[in-house]
Tab-separated table of C-alpha atoms in Angstrom:
chain	number	residue	atom	x	y	z
A	22	MET	CA	-10.614	-35.646	24.851
A	23	ALA	CA	-13.561	-34.050	26.660
A	24	THR	CA	-14.518	-31.741	29.501
A	25	VAL	CA	-16.390	-32.969	32.564
A	26	ASP	CA	-19.225	-30.834	33.930
A	27	LEU	CA	-20.495	-30.693	37.500
A	28	ASP	CA	-22.547	-33.900	37.130
A	29	GLY	CA	-19.677	-35.854	35.689
A	30	LYS	CA	-21.019	-35.719	32.100
A	31	GLU	CA	-18.748	-35.096	29.172
A	32	THR	CA	-19.236	-31.944	27.095
A	33	GLU	CA	-17.835	-30.822	23.782
A	34	ARG	CA	-15.901	-27.799	25.178
A	35	PRO	CA	-12.165	-27.555	24.389
A	36	GLN	CA	-10.014	-29.372	26.891
A	37	ARG	CA	-7.116	-27.911	29.001
A	38	LYS	CA	-4.285	-29.724	30.702
A	39	ALA	CA	-5.347	-30.414	34.250
A	40	LYS	CA	-2.009	-31.501	35.639
A	41	VAL	CA	-0.397	-28.111	34.998
A	42	ARG	CA	-3.281	-26.244	36.556
A	43	ALA	CA	-3.327	-28.640	39.481
A	44	ASN	CA	0.300	-27.894	40.272
A	45	GLU	CA	-0.402	-24.139	40.131
A	46	GLU	CA	-3.331	-24.526	42.506
A	47	LYS	CA	-1.198	-26.586	44.876
A	48	VAL	CA	1.399	-23.818	45.160
A	49	TRP	CA	-1.286	-21.205	45.608
A	50	ASN	CA	-3.203	-23.091	48.281
A	51	SER	CA	-0.059	-23.813	50.298
A	52	THR	CA	0.299	-20.055	50.977
A	53	ARG	CA	-3.398	-19.245	51.261
A	54	THR	CA	-3.522	-19.101	55.073
A	55	THR	CA	-0.958	-16.297	55.287
A	56	ARG	CA	-2.613	-14.019	52.742
A	57	LYS	CA	-5.719	-11.873	52.754
A	58	ARG	CA	-7.171	-10.627	49.487
A	59	ALA	CA	-9.949	-8.323	48.360
A	60	PRO	CA	-13.342	-9.869	47.391
A	61	THR	CA	-13.715	-10.914	43.782
A	62	THR	CA	-16.682	-10.435	41.471
A	63	THR	CA	-17.558	-14.097	41.795
A	64	GLU	CA	-17.585	-13.975	45.571
A	65	LEU	CA	-19.752	-10.848	45.566
A	66	GLU	CA	-22.188	-12.609	43.242
A	67	GLN	CA	-22.213	-15.660	45.481
A	68	GLN	CA	-22.969	-13.454	48.498
A	69	LYS	CA	-26.044	-11.989	46.813
A	70	SER	CA	-27.427	-15.303	45.549
A	71	LYS	CA	-26.576	-17.505	48.513
A	72	ALA	CA	-30.161	-18.017	49.523
A	73	ALA	CA	-31.220	-18.709	45.963
A	74	ARG	CA	-28.528	-21.315	45.421
A	75	SER	CA	-29.497	-23.014	48.690
A	76	LEU	CA	-32.937	-23.735	47.190
A	77	GLY	CA	-31.418	-24.973	43.912
A	78	MET	CA	-32.873	-22.081	41.950
A	79	VAL	CA	-30.471	-21.575	39.031
A	80	HIS	CA	-31.622	-20.435	35.585
A	81	SER	CA	-30.512	-22.833	32.917
A	82	SER	CA	-30.455	-20.096	30.281
A	83	GLN	CA	-27.672	-18.166	32.055
A	84	PRO	CA	-24.060	-19.327	32.142
A	85	GLU	CA	-22.933	-20.570	35.479
A	86	VAL	CA	-20.191	-18.554	37.157
A	87	LEU	CA	-17.663	-20.617	39.080
A	88	PRO	CA	-14.854	-19.238	41.190
A	89	LEU	CA	-11.351	-20.085	40.153
A	90	VAL	CA	-8.466	-19.218	42.414
A	91	SER	CA	-5.279	-18.421	40.503
A	92	HIS	CA	-1.671	-17.858	41.438
A	93	GLY	CA	-1.964	-14.129	40.705
A	94	GLY	CA	-3.762	-13.327	43.951
A	95	HIS	CA	-7.061	-12.225	42.357
A	96	GLY	CA	-10.188	-14.309	41.871
A	97	GLN	CA	-10.693	-15.228	38.231
A	98	VAL	CA	-14.013	-16.197	36.670
A	99	MET	CA	-14.817	-19.087	34.360
A	100	LYS	CA	-18.170	-19.088	32.637
A	101	LYS	CA	-19.809	-22.136	31.215
A	102	GLU	CA	-21.368	-21.460	27.882
A	103	ALA	CA	-25.081	-22.016	27.566
A	104	GLU	CA	-25.791	-25.387	26.185
A	105	ALA	CA	-27.417	-26.080	22.859
A	106	PRO	CA	-31.235	-26.118	22.753
A	107	ASN	CA	-31.330	-29.889	22.933
A	108	SER	CA	-28.849	-30.171	25.767
A	109	THR	CA	-29.735	-30.999	29.319
A	110	THR	CA	-29.819	-28.193	31.926
A	111	VAL	CA	-26.963	-28.395	34.366
A	112	LYS	CA	-27.951	-28.025	38.023
A	113	PRO	CA	-25.198	-27.799	40.562
A	114	SER	CA	-25.622	-29.920	43.609
A	115	ILE	CA	-25.267	-28.084	46.899
A	116	ARG	CA	-23.132	-29.978	49.383
A	117	PRO	CA	-22.367	-29.363	53.000
A	118	ARG	CA	-18.982	-27.903	53.967
A	119	GLY	CA	-16.412	-30.629	54.244
A	120	THR	CA	-17.814	-32.814	51.444
A	121	SER	CA	-16.586	-32.700	47.867
A	122	HIS	CA	-17.316	-34.007	44.410
A	123	LYS	CA	-14.613	-35.192	42.138
A	124	ILE	CA	-11.909	-32.556	42.358
A	125	SER	CA	-12.029	-31.622	38.694
A	126	ALA	CA	-15.728	-30.816	38.851
A	127	SER	CA	-15.710	-29.011	42.182
A	128	ILE	CA	-13.275	-26.262	41.138
A	129	GLY	CA	-14.289	-26.008	37.502
A	130	ILE	CA	-11.021	-27.186	35.941
A	131	GLU	CA	-10.985	-28.774	32.525
A	132	VAL	CA	-9.191	-32.080	32.828
A	133	ASP	CA	-8.015	-34.792	30.544
A	134	SER	CA	-10.231	-37.834	31.055
A	135	GLU	CA	-7.242	-40.066	30.475
A	136	ILE	CA	-5.178	-38.449	33.293
A	137	GLU	CA	-5.939	-39.514	36.848
A	138	LEU	CA	-4.968	-37.289	39.800
A	139	SER	CA	-3.260	-38.845	42.762
A	140	GLU	CA	-4.958	-39.057	46.124
A	141	GLY	CA	-2.471	-36.534	47.589
A	142	ASP	CA	-3.296	-34.037	44.855
A	143	GLU	CA	-7.003	-34.334	45.560
A	144	ASP	CA	-6.467	-33.723	49.275
A	145	ASP	CA	-4.424	-30.608	48.551
A	146	PHE	CA	-7.117	-29.194	46.314
A	147	LYS	CA	-9.858	-29.992	48.775
A	148	GLN	CA	-8.092	-27.836	51.362
A	149	GLY	CA	-7.913	-24.910	48.951
A	150	GLN	CA	-11.517	-24.933	47.706
A	151	VAL	CA	-13.591	-21.781	48.128
A	152	THR	CA	-17.022	-22.625	49.501
A	153	ASP	CA	-20.120	-20.517	49.874
A	154	GLU	CA	-19.471	-20.009	53.551
A	155	ASP	CA	-15.916	-18.816	52.861
A	156	ALA	CA	-17.117	-16.261	50.340
A	157	GLY	CA	-20.077	-15.060	52.326
A	158	GLY	CA	-18.152	-12.885	54.761
A	159	PHE	CA	-16.647	-10.474	52.237
A	160	GLU	CA	-17.739	-6.918	51.650
A	161	SER	CA	-18.283	-5.435	48.213
A	162	ASN	CA	-15.419	-3.637	46.503
A	163	ASP	CA	-16.891	-0.163	47.072
A	164	GLU	CA	-17.770	-0.849	50.675
A	165	PHE	CA	-14.361	-2.344	51.362
A	166	LEU	CA	-12.492	0.617	49.857
A	167	ASP	CA	-14.730	3.110	51.649
A	168	SER	CA	-14.009	1.380	54.934
A	169	LEU	CA	-10.263	1.619	54.328
A	170	VAL	CA	-10.480	5.340	53.589
A	171	SER	CA	-12.596	6.073	56.660
A	172	ASP	CA	-10.585	3.848	59.003
A	173	PRO	CA	-6.791	4.518	58.947
A	174	VAL	CA	-6.174	1.701	61.413
A	175	LYS	CA	-7.851	-0.810	59.143
A	176	LEU	CA	-5.928	0.551	56.163
A	177	LYS	CA	-2.643	0.106	58.025
A	178	ASP	CA	-3.553	-3.454	59.037
A	179	THR	CA	-4.552	-4.327	55.485
A	180	LEU	CA	-1.313	-2.994	54.038
A	181	SER	CA	0.703	-4.873	56.638
A	182	LEU	CA	-0.984	-8.124	55.531
A	183	GLU	CA	-0.233	-7.439	51.866
A	184	ARG	CA	3.570	-7.174	52.297
A	185	PRO	CA	5.909	-9.542	54.130
A	186	ILE	CA	7.432	-8.394	57.386
A	187	ILE	CA	11.184	-8.922	57.507
A	188	LYS	CA	12.699	-8.867	60.914
A	189	SER	CA	16.330	-7.812	61.124
A	190	ASP	CA	18.666	-7.865	64.027
A	191	PRO	CA	18.913	-4.495	65.773
A	192	VAL	CA	22.077	-2.535	64.992
A	193	PRO	CA	24.114	-2.221	68.157
A	194	ALA	CA	24.893	1.310	69.232
A	195	VAL	CA	28.481	2.320	68.599
A	196	LYS	CA	30.148	3.684	71.647
A	197	LYS	CA	32.392	6.635	70.826
A	198	GLU	CA	35.831	6.066	72.196
A	199	PRO	CA	38.017	8.983	73.310
A	200	ASP	CA	40.987	10.018	71.249
A	201	VAL	CA	44.091	8.105	72.232
A	202	ASP	CA	47.687	8.893	71.504
A	203	LEU	CA	48.916	5.598	70.078
A	204	GLN	CA	52.517	6.308	70.978
A	205	ASP	CA	52.064	6.461	74.741
A	206	ASN	CA	48.446	5.139	75.078
A	207	THR	CA	47.305	8.320	76.836
A	208	ILE	CA	43.942	9.993	76.354
A	209	PHE	CA	44.194	13.142	74.208
A	210	THR	CA	42.706	15.812	76.443
A	211	SER	CA	45.164	18.665	76.053
A	212	ASN	CA	44.132	21.957	74.440
A	213	THR	CA	40.453	21.006	74.435
A	214	GLY	CA	39.457	24.654	74.683
A	215	GLU	CA	41.423	25.454	71.553
A	216	ARG	CA	39.989	22.422	69.777
A	217	ASN	CA	36.366	23.216	70.692
A	218	GLN	CA	36.583	26.307	68.522
A	219	CYS	CA	37.780	24.283	65.534
A	220	ARG	CA	36.154	21.951	63.056
A	221	LEU	CA	37.502	18.520	62.279
A	222	PHE	CA	38.930	17.844	58.839
A	223	GLY	CA	38.674	14.081	58.601
A	224	SER	CA	37.879	11.412	56.047
A	225	PRO	CA	36.347	7.915	56.272
A	226	HIS	CA	39.119	6.736	53.960
A	227	TRP	CA	41.904	7.644	56.411
A	228	PRO	CA	42.563	6.732	60.052
A	229	PRO	CA	41.449	9.268	62.689
A	230	ARG	CA	45.089	9.563	63.696
A	231	THR	CA	45.679	11.632	60.535
A	232	ASP	CA	42.819	14.105	61.134
A	233	VAL	CA	43.474	17.835	61.407
A	234	TYR	CA	41.538	20.517	63.310
A	235	LEU	CA	40.785	23.740	61.417
A	236	GLN	CA	39.932	27.207	62.641
A	237	PRO	CA	36.602	28.765	61.564
A	238	ASP	CA	38.507	30.739	58.895
A	239	GLY	CA	40.061	27.550	57.495
A	240	SER	CA	43.539	28.032	58.951
A	241	VAL	CA	45.376	25.352	60.925
A	242	SER	CA	46.012	26.001	64.595
A	243	LEU	CA	49.155	24.303	65.842
A	244	LYS	CA	47.917	24.144	69.446
A	245	ALA	CA	44.623	22.447	68.539
A	246	GLN	CA	46.199	19.424	66.884
A	247	GLN	CA	46.765	15.958	68.314
A	248	PRO	CA	50.127	15.525	70.077
A	249	HIS	CA	51.786	13.491	67.329
A	250	ILE	CA	50.537	15.954	64.685
A	251	ARG	CA	52.007	18.864	66.665
A	252	LYS	CA	55.329	17.063	66.884
A	253	ILE	CA	55.405	16.516	63.122
A	254	LEU	CA	54.551	20.159	62.489
A	255	HIS	CA	57.330	21.399	64.789
A	256	THR	CA	59.856	19.203	63.006
A	257	ALA	CA	58.523	20.279	59.613
A	258	ILE	CA	58.908	23.954	60.541
A	259	ASN	CA	62.608	23.461	61.289
A	260	LEU	CA	63.120	21.440	58.108
A	261	PHE	CA	61.314	24.044	56.051
A	262	LEU	CA	63.358	26.906	57.488
A	263	LYS	CA	66.527	24.909	56.900
A	264	ALA	CA	65.553	24.556	53.232
A	265	ILE	CA	64.839	28.292	53.068
A	266	VAL	CA	68.239	29.199	54.487
A	267	PHE	CA	70.318	26.568	52.709
A	268	ASP	CA	68.581	26.289	49.325
A	269	ARG	CA	66.083	28.979	48.342
A	270	ALA	CA	65.364	32.009	50.534
A	271	PHE	CA	62.847	33.655	48.165
A	272	PRO	CA	60.793	30.885	46.542
A	273	ASN	CA	57.681	31.541	44.505
A	274	CYS	CA	54.314	30.165	45.593
A	275	GLU	CA	54.709	26.832	43.824
A	276	GLU	CA	58.247	26.302	45.091
A	277	LYS	CA	57.238	27.272	48.604
A	278	ARG	CA	54.410	24.733	48.682
A	279	LYS	CA	56.655	21.938	47.389
A	280	MET	CA	59.296	22.762	49.999
A	281	ALA	CA	56.710	22.756	52.814
A	282	VAL	CA	55.162	19.432	51.756
A	283	ALA	CA	58.612	17.876	51.432
A	284	ALA	CA	59.435	19.041	54.972
A	285	LEU	CA	56.174	17.530	56.282
A	286	PHE	CA	56.848	14.232	54.536
A	287	GLU	CA	60.376	14.077	55.953
A	288	ALA	CA	59.081	14.877	59.452
A	289	ALA	CA	56.436	12.115	59.211
A	290	ARG	CA	59.087	9.694	57.981
A	291	GLU	CA	61.347	10.491	60.944
A	292	ASP	CA	58.444	9.759	63.324
A	293	LYS	CA	57.484	6.616	61.351
A	294	GLU	CA	53.946	7.901	60.725
A	295	SER	CA	53.191	5.828	57.628
A	296	ASP	CA	49.475	6.761	57.499
A	297	ILE	CA	50.283	10.471	57.512
A	298	MET	CA	52.933	9.940	54.850
A	299	ARG	CA	50.438	8.184	52.577
A	300	ARG	CA	47.783	10.831	53.122
A	301	LEU	CA	50.269	13.637	52.401
A	302	ARG	CA	51.079	11.894	49.141
A	303	CYS	CA	47.486	11.114	48.088
A	304	ASP	CA	45.315	13.863	49.618
A	305	SER	CA	46.318	17.244	48.180
A	306	GLU	CA	43.793	19.174	50.276
A	307	TYR	CA	45.152	17.577	53.432
A	308	SER	CA	48.762	18.357	52.506
A	309	ASN	CA	47.840	21.951	51.643
A	310	TYR	CA	46.289	22.490	55.070
A	311	LEU	CA	49.347	21.150	56.892
A	312	ALA	CA	51.796	22.926	54.579
A	313	SER	CA	50.263	26.280	55.513
A	314	VAL	CA	51.768	25.956	59.021
A	315	PRO	CA	55.469	26.098	58.046
A	316	GLU	CA	54.731	28.473	55.180
A	317	ALA	CA	53.264	30.999	57.597
A	318	ARG	CA	56.631	31.192	59.413
A	319	LEU	CA	58.642	32.162	56.336
A	320	ALA	CA	58.141	35.939	56.328
A	321	SER	CA	58.626	36.313	60.079
A	322	HIS	CA	61.762	34.155	59.977
A	323	ARG	CA	63.384	36.258	57.247
A	324	LEU	CA	62.412	39.439	59.064
A	325	GLY	CA	63.962	38.054	62.232
A	326	PHE	CA	67.240	37.659	60.359
A	327	LYS	CA	67.220	41.328	59.425
A	328	LYS	CA	66.434	42.500	62.961
A	329	VAL	CA	69.406	40.514	64.291
A	330	ALA	CA	71.624	41.877	61.499
A	331	GLN	CA	70.931	45.597	62.101
A	332	PRO	CA	73.263	46.233	65.096
A	333	ILE	CA	75.997	44.012	63.619
A	334	ILE	CA	75.969	45.889	60.304
A	335	ILE	CA	75.806	49.312	61.915
A	336	ALA	CA	78.883	48.495	64.000
A	337	SER	CA	80.823	46.753	61.211
A	338	TYR	CA	80.415	49.528	58.610
A	339	GLY	CA	80.304	52.503	61.002
A	340	LEU	CA	76.836	53.659	59.998
A	341	LYS	CA	75.603	56.830	61.600
A	342	LYS	CA	73.525	59.882	60.837
A	343	GLY	CA	74.687	61.525	57.618
A	344	CYS	CA	76.388	58.396	56.209
A	345	SER	CA	74.581	58.426	52.897
A	346	GLU	CA	77.807	58.870	50.926
A	347	LEU	CA	79.416	55.913	52.677
A	348	VAL	CA	76.397	53.727	52.069
A	349	THR	CA	76.335	54.662	48.400
A	350	LYS	CA	79.978	53.665	48.053
A	351	LEU	CA	79.337	50.332	49.760
A	352	LEU	CA	76.379	49.529	47.485
A	353	ILE	CA	78.211	50.308	44.235
A	354	ASN	CA	79.333	46.999	42.696
A	355	ASP	CA	78.418	45.371	46.005
A	356	ASN	CA	81.663	46.538	47.631
A	357	PHE	CA	80.270	45.654	51.054
A	358	ILE	CA	80.858	41.912	50.497
A	359	TYR	CA	84.632	42.421	50.194
A	360	PRO	CA	87.056	43.144	53.053
A	361	GLN	CA	88.791	46.505	52.859
A	362	THR	CA	92.321	47.666	53.132
A	363	ALA	CA	93.468	50.344	55.551
A	364	LYS	CA	92.784	52.893	52.848
A	365	GLY	CA	89.218	51.669	52.394
A	366	ASP	CA	89.788	49.834	49.131
A	367	ALA	CA	88.005	46.524	48.553
A	368	ILE	CA	90.045	43.336	48.408
A	369	ARG	CA	88.242	41.981	45.386
A	370	ASN	CA	89.776	38.513	45.389
A	371	LEU	CA	87.986	37.682	48.652
A	372	PRO	CA	84.257	37.913	47.942
A	373	PHE	CA	81.801	37.440	50.832
A	374	SER	CA	84.700	37.695	53.266
A	375	HIS	CA	83.923	41.040	54.934
A	376	PRO	CA	83.885	40.735	58.772
A	377	ALA	CA	80.194	41.743	58.733
A	378	VAL	CA	79.358	38.653	56.644
A	379	VAL	CA	81.323	36.365	58.969
A	380	ASP	CA	79.810	37.855	62.130
A	381	LEU	CA	76.286	37.674	60.748
A	382	ILE	CA	76.609	34.012	59.754
A	383	ARG	CA	77.991	33.189	63.176
A	384	ALA	CA	75.153	35.066	64.945
A	385	LEU	CA	72.329	33.620	62.867
A	386	ILE	CA	73.465	30.094	61.999
A	387	PHE	CA	75.965	28.985	64.664
A	388	ASN	CA	74.775	30.803	67.785
A	389	GLY	CA	74.105	27.777	69.984
A	390	PRO	CA	73.118	24.095	70.139
A	391	SER	CA	69.593	24.814	68.879
A	392	ALA	CA	70.737	26.889	65.895
A	393	LEU	CA	70.285	25.577	62.362
A	394	GLY	CA	74.021	25.135	61.871
A	395	SER	CA	74.270	22.981	64.994
A	396	GLN	CA	71.163	20.894	64.234
A	397	TYR	CA	72.085	20.213	60.618
A	398	ARG	CA	75.863	20.130	60.775
A	399	HIS	CA	75.813	17.065	58.563
A	400	GLU	CA	74.463	19.234	55.730
A	401	PHE	CA	77.789	21.083	55.368
A	402	VAL	CA	79.662	18.884	52.925
A	403	SER	CA	82.256	19.496	50.258
A	404	ILE	CA	81.353	19.639	46.596
A	405	LEU	CA	84.687	18.024	45.735
A	406	GLU	CA	84.976	14.274	45.847
A	407	ASP	CA	88.626	14.363	46.896
A	408	ALA	CA	88.106	16.854	49.757
A	409	ASP	CA	86.404	16.218	53.072
A	410	ASP	CA	86.389	19.788	54.382
A	411	ALA	CA	82.920	21.070	55.217
A	412	GLU	CA	81.735	24.162	53.396
A	413	LEU	CA	78.825	26.553	53.516
A	414	PRO	CA	76.040	26.180	50.926
A	415	SER	CA	75.677	28.935	48.360
A	416	GLY	CA	72.108	29.722	49.361
A	417	LEU	CA	73.123	30.516	52.930
A	418	VAL	CA	75.928	32.869	51.841
A	419	SER	CA	73.624	34.605	49.339
A	420	LEU	CA	70.950	35.121	52.015
A	421	MET	CA	73.471	36.690	54.439
A	422	ALA	CA	74.692	39.063	51.748
A	423	THR	CA	71.086	39.978	50.861
A	424	THR	CA	70.316	40.730	54.528
A	425	ILE	CA	73.247	43.156	54.689
A	426	TYR	CA	72.123	44.728	51.436
A	427	SER	CA	68.613	45.322	52.817
A	428	VAL	CA	69.942	47.034	55.947
A	429	LEU	CA	72.259	49.284	53.901
A	430	VAL	CA	69.354	50.288	51.647
A	431	ASP	CA	67.471	51.458	54.752
A	432	TRP	CA	70.434	53.717	55.521
A	433	ARG	CA	70.782	55.126	52.037
A	434	SER	CA	69.187	58.392	53.086
A	435	GLY	CA	71.761	58.767	55.867
A	436	THR	CA	69.269	58.533	58.737
A	437	GLY	CA	68.322	54.863	58.884
A	438	PRO	CA	64.832	53.543	59.642
A	439	ALA	CA	62.595	55.685	61.834
A	440	ASP	CA	61.784	52.672	64.013
A	441	PRO	CA	64.338	49.804	63.900
A	442	LYS	CA	61.644	47.433	65.183
A	443	LYS	CA	59.355	48.231	62.246
A	444	VAL	CA	61.545	47.265	59.331
A	445	SER	CA	60.614	45.159	56.326
A	446	PHE	CA	62.321	42.441	54.357
A	447	HIS	CA	59.962	42.211	51.411
A	448	PRO	CA	60.816	39.684	48.696
A	449	ASP	CA	60.042	42.065	45.832
A	450	GLU	CA	62.647	44.552	47.093
A	451	ASN	CA	65.411	42.034	47.787
A	452	ILE	CA	65.036	39.055	45.455
A	453	GLY	CA	67.061	40.832	42.757
A	454	ALA	CA	70.076	41.136	45.053
A	455	TYR	CA	69.695	37.524	46.204
A	456	CYS	CA	69.692	36.213	42.634
A	457	ARG	CA	72.680	38.411	41.787
A	458	TYR	CA	74.798	36.832	44.551
A	459	GLU	CA	73.666	33.353	43.546
A	460	ARG	CA	74.817	33.979	39.978
A	461	LEU	CA	78.153	35.339	41.202
A	462	LEU	CA	78.883	32.143	43.118
A	463	GLU	CA	77.814	30.068	40.118
A	464	ARG	CA	80.245	31.950	37.887
A	465	ILE	CA	83.048	31.423	40.389
A	466	PHE	CA	82.331	27.696	40.382
A	467	SER	CA	82.101	27.444	36.587
A	468	GLY	CA	85.270	29.479	35.856
A	469	GLU	CA	88.736	28.135	35.187
A	470	ARG	CA	89.721	25.967	38.139
A	471	GLY	CA	86.503	27.251	39.599
A	472	PRO	CA	85.498	24.217	41.721
A	473	GLN	CA	88.743	24.414	43.709
A	474	LYS	CA	88.446	28.159	44.209
A	475	TYR	CA	84.792	27.838	45.168
A	476	HIS	CA	85.540	25.087	47.676
A	477	THR	CA	88.432	27.026	49.203
A	478	LEU	CA	86.224	30.090	49.730
A	479	MET	CA	83.250	28.222	51.200
A	480	ALA	CA	85.339	25.943	53.415
A	481	ARG	CA	87.188	28.919	54.874
A	482	LEU	CA	83.916	30.703	55.606
A	483	TYR	CA	82.629	27.594	57.375
A	484	CYS	CA	85.702	27.426	59.615
A	485	GLU	CA	85.530	31.151	60.451
A	486	THR	CA	81.803	31.169	61.216
A	487	SER	CA	81.366	27.805	62.956
A	488	ASP	CA	84.574	28.042	65.068
A	489	SER	CA	85.490	24.628	63.744
A	490	VAL	CA	88.846	23.209	64.827
A	491	SER	CA	89.177	21.225	61.635
A	492	LYS	CA	91.833	22.415	59.277
A	493	LEU	CA	91.693	22.775	55.558
A	494	SER	CA	93.347	20.016	53.614
A	495	THR	CA	96.116	21.876	51.810
A	496	GLU	CA	98.493	18.981	51.495
A	497	THR	CA	96.578	17.196	48.720
A	498	THR	CA	97.948	19.369	45.905
A	499	ASP	CA	100.145	22.415	45.570
A	500	SER	CA	97.565	24.057	43.333
A	501	ALA	CA	95.215	24.710	46.261
A	502	THR	CA	97.653	27.205	47.775
A	503	PHE	CA	98.228	28.844	44.422
A	504	ASP	CA	94.491	29.120	43.748
A	505	TYR	CA	93.997	31.037	46.956
A	506	LEU	CA	96.692	33.525	45.912
A	507	ASP	CA	95.627	36.569	43.902
A	508	PHE	CA	98.319	35.932	41.312
A	509	ASP	CA	97.009	38.516	38.859
A	510	GLY	CA	96.927	41.165	41.567
A	511	MET	CA	100.521	40.738	42.656
A	512	PRO	CA	102.738	43.761	41.931
A	513	GLU	CA	105.379	43.350	39.264
A	514	ASN	CA	107.687	46.334	40.126
């Protein structure tokens, strides 16, 4: 195995595999036309000695420097070692552009003498050879870099040649569509002035139909919302107030939030708003914003109850200036919840049956088609499985009794409130009375034959307050009539 020099003579230098290098050169030369590179040391040397090489003036004592183009993009240099003292001086033959020696000698590649290159391989390498004329037009490294620094345009062009340019299709502009109410396909343009002062609380994970508009202070304005959101909020307010009146009139913060979210979920379910239902369930921040709307109505709704109750209670108990003694008597042992005899004694076997309680329930709960009692009449059901008579819930009765208690407390001094329109119904001052009446009803229910007595009381109150024409079912058992009788209070002499 030997190496062939420029004149085709064999030398004793170590041999390299030519076929591998030939394939590398083929890949490199196939992309040569689309790439511009900086001048190499070999090319700079060729530029300086071009005239000398044209005359064949090459010193035999110096190693010959031949350019070798590699796949790395930079010109590499191969030096031929100086021959032994007895060796013949190697003189490269200068050939015109377009002519070539044997391909292995012309590019300085060490080849295996036993391996012959194909004619196609030789043609490919001939196209990729670097001649003197090709290398003569380059600048030196320093001059080239200085020219890039002093000429920004040239620097930009050079950089653009060094990296591929990838053309992508232009992104089409997205046209913003107006908000549309999906229920009636109408453009949402109402309350735009109110909405312009708000910020949108939206999310890319949820449909725009679920978005909410917030005030600058973070509160939720009912008027600024989309039509279907406003409808859900109105329904949720009624459901929330129904839960307050029927179940828990003085909830704590956690209970109040749960009740409001449950009302919102039920309202969205009635309107078949599945996206809003899912977001209420999964997005706690979203549900908290919407829940603040019904929650904000709680205090004003309870206060409205008390304002309606004031004239009814004043007339029912005969309150007037200087009635502090009467009020004290009514508050002792909660005598005001019992009806009174002609002598003013409480009929203690008829709790929550004073005419003031009945009149107040009728005025607040059953005062028209839009009242809570009329809207949710299906909520008044019996606790007994064998009785179909409707009855009032315990929470409603406890709230009515607490409202009367609060008005009587205002009259404890004997003068009443200075301004009837500026009264309060603060939870801290009244929750004790509310819980006391709740426990009283629970004890009635849990006593001996308590469920029947409880049902009889609540069903009678429902008939008296709702003006229902339905009659109590007294024919089921004889014990119902006996339970209503105050047997222990009957005289024996």
